[in-house]
Short mmCIF file of C-alpha atoms in Angstrom, two decimals:
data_model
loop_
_atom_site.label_atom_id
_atom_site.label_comp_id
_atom_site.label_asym_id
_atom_site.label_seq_id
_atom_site.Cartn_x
_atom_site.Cartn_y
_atom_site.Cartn_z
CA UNK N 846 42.38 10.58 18.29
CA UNK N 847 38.76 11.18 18.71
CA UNK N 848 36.83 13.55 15.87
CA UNK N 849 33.97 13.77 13.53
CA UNK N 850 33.01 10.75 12.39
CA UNK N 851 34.10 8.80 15.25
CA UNK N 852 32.00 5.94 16.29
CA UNK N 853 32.02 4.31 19.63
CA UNK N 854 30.47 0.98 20.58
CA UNK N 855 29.17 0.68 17.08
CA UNK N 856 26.20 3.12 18.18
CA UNK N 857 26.98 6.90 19.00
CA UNK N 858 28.71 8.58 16.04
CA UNK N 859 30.32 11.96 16.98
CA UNK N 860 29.86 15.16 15.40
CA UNK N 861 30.41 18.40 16.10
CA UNK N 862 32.95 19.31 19.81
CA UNK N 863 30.79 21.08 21.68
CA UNK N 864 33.32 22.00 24.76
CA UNK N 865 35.73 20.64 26.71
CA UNK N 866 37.01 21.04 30.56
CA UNK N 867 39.61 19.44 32.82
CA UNK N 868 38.36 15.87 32.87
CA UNK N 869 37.55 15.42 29.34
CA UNK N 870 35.36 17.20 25.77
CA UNK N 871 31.68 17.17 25.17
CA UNK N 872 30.53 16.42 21.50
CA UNK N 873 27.17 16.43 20.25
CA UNK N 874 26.74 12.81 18.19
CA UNK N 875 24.00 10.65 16.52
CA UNK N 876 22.88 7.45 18.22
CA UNK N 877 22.39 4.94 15.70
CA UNK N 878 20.22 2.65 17.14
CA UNK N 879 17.04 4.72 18.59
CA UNK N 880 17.70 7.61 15.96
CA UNK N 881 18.35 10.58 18.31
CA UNK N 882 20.80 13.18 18.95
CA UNK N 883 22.66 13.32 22.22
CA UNK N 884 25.72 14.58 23.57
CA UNK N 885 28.42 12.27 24.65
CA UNK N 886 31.46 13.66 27.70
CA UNK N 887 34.44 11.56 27.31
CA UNK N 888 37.14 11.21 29.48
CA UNK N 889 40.76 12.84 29.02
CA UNK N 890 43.18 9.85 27.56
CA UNK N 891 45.53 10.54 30.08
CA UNK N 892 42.57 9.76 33.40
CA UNK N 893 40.81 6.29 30.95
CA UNK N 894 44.11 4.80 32.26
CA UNK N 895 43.68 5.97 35.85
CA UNK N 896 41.32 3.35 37.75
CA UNK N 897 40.28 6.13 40.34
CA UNK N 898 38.90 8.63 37.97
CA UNK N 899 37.54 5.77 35.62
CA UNK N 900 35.65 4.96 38.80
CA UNK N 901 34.91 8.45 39.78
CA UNK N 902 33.25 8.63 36.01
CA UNK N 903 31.22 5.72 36.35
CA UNK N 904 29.73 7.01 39.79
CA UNK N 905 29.24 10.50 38.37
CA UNK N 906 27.09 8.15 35.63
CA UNK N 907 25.18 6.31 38.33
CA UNK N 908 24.77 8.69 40.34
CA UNK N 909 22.97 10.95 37.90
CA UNK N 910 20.97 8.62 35.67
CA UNK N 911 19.05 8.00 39.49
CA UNK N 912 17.75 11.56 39.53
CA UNK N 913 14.84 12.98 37.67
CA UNK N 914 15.00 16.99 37.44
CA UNK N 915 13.66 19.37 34.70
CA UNK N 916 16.61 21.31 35.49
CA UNK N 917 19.18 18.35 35.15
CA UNK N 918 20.14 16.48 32.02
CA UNK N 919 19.32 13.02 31.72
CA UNK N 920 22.19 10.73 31.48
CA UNK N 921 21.69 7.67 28.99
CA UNK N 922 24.23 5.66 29.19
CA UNK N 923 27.57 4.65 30.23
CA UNK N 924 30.51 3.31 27.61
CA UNK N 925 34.10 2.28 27.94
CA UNK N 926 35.68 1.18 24.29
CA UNK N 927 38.89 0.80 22.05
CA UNK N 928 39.33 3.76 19.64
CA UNK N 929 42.60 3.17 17.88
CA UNK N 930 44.11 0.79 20.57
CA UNK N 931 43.09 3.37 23.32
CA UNK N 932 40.61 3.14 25.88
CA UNK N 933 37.53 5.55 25.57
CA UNK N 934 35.58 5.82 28.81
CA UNK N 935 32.41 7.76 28.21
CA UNK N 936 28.73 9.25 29.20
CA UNK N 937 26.03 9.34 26.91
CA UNK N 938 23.26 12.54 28.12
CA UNK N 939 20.06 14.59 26.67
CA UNK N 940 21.34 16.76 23.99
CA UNK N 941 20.21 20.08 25.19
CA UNK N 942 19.88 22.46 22.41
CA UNK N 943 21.01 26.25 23.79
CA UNK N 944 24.19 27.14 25.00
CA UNK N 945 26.74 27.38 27.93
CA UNK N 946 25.99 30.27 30.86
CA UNK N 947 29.55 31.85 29.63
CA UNK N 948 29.20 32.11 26.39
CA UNK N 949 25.79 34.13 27.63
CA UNK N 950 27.74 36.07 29.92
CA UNK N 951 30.30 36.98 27.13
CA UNK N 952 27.72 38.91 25.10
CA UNK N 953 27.34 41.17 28.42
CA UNK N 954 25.12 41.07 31.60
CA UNK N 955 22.12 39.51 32.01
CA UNK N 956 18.93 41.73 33.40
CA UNK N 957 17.98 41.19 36.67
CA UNK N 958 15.00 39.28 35.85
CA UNK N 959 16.42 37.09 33.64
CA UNK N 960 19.81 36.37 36.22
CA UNK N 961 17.13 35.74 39.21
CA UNK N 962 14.99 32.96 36.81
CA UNK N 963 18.31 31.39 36.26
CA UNK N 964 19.53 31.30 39.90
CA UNK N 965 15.66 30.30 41.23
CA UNK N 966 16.27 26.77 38.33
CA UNK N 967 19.88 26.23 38.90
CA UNK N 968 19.00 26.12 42.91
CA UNK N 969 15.74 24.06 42.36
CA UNK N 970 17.79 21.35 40.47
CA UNK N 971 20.87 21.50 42.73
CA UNK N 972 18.33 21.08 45.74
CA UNK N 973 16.65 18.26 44.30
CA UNK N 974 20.18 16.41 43.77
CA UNK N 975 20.68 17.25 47.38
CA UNK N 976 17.54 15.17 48.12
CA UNK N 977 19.38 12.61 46.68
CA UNK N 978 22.46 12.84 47.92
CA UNK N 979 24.12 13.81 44.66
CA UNK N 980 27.10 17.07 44.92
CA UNK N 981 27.44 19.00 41.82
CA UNK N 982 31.19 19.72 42.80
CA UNK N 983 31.89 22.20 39.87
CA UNK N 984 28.81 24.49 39.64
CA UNK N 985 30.03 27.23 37.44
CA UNK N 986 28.75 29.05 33.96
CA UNK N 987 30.48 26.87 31.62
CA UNK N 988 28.46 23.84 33.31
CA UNK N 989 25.21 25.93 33.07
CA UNK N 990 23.35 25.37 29.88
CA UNK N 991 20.86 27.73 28.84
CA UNK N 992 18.34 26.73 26.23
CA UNK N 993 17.17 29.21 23.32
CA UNK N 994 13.94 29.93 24.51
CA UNK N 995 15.20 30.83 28.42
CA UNK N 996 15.80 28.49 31.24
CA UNK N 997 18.76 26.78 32.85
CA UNK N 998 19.83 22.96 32.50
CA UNK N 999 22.82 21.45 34.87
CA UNK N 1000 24.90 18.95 33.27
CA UNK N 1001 26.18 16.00 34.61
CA UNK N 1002 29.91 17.51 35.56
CA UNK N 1003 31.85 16.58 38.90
CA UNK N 1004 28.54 15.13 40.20
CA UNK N 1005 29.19 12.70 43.09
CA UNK N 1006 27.27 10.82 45.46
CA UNK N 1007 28.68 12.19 49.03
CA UNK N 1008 28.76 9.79 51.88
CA UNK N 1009 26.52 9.29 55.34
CA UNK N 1010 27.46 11.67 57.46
CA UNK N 1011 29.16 9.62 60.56
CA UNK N 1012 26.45 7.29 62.35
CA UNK N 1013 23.62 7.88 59.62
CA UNK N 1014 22.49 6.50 56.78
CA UNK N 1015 21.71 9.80 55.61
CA UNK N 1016 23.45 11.93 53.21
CA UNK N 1017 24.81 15.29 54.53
CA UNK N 1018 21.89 17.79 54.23
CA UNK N 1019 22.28 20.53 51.27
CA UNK N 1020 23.36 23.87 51.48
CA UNK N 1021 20.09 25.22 52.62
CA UNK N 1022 17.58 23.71 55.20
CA UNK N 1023 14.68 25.01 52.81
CA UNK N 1024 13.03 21.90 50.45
CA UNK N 1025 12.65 22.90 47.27
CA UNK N 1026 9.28 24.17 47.06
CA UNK N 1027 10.11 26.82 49.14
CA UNK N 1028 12.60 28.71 47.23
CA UNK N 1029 11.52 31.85 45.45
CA UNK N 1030 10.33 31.97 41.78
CA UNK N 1031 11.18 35.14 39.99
CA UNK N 1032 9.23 37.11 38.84
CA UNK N 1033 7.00 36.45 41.30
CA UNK N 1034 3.14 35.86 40.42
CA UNK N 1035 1.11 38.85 39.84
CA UNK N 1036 -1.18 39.43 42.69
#
């Protein structure tokens, strides 16, 4: 159904599948109208027909084009539309050029260095969706982008926003009590 070449809403044209997972495929594709590349999750055929996931989608989408992260990819846009008499319910993000945390992994381990950069920027980002009251839900390698020149992005999967806790208006607090600012960078600075 969906491939190269397929355009949807008359603006994002897809190009190459860049992954896929149990609610729906990631492709990288052009946006026609402001000229840039992005990458575009659509949902499985089988859940665009179910209305809870369709709405669990389009919360995932609001709920992440609210937060502001280096460590998070920006989500664009949100898109539901007819491709071949089927509905096409989809999320529009930052194309982040690098590659997923598993296909890192498969090449071997990472150094020690290197794996406690990545944990200090995956934490930093999840903590600052915390703040927000955003859950990741499915915080894993394949969900961990790492760009060419080092540095971890998290992308937009299974991200809720989780309800007040019982008798607040706040959200639950995250998994640690520390803000942000307090976690530890790695390496740490030279003295």
């Amino acid at each position: 159904m969906l491939g190269a070449g397929t355009t949807l809403n008359d603006r994002y044209v897809l190009g190459d599948r860049l992954g896929g997972g149990g609610m729906g495929e990631v492709w990288r594709a052009d946006d026609t109208v402001l000229g840039r590349t992005v990458a575009v999750k659509v949902l499985m055929p089988a859940l665009s027909e179910d209305p809870t996931f369709i709405q669990r989608f389009q919360n995932e989408a609001r709920a992440m084009a609210t937060l502001r992260h280096p460590g998070v990819v920006d989500v664009y846009d949100y898109g539901v539309c007819e491709v071949e008499g089927r509905r096409v319910s989809f999320l529009v993000m930052a194309y982040v050029e690098g590659e997923s945390l598993d296909r890192v992994l498969r090449r071997g381990p990472l150094g020690v260095e290197t794996t406690m950069r990545l944990v200090a920027e995956v934490a930093e980002a999840l903590a600052a969706a915390h703040a927000q009251g955003i859950v990741h839900r499915d915080v894993k390698p394949a969900n961990l982008m790492v760009r060419a020149g080092g540095g971890a992005w998290c992308s937009p999967t299974s991200a809720s926003p989780t309800p007040p806790r019982r008798g607040s208006s706040r959200p639950p607090a995250p998994c640690s009590a520390r803000p942000a600012t307090a976690l530890p960078r790695w390496p740490p600075p030279a003295t």
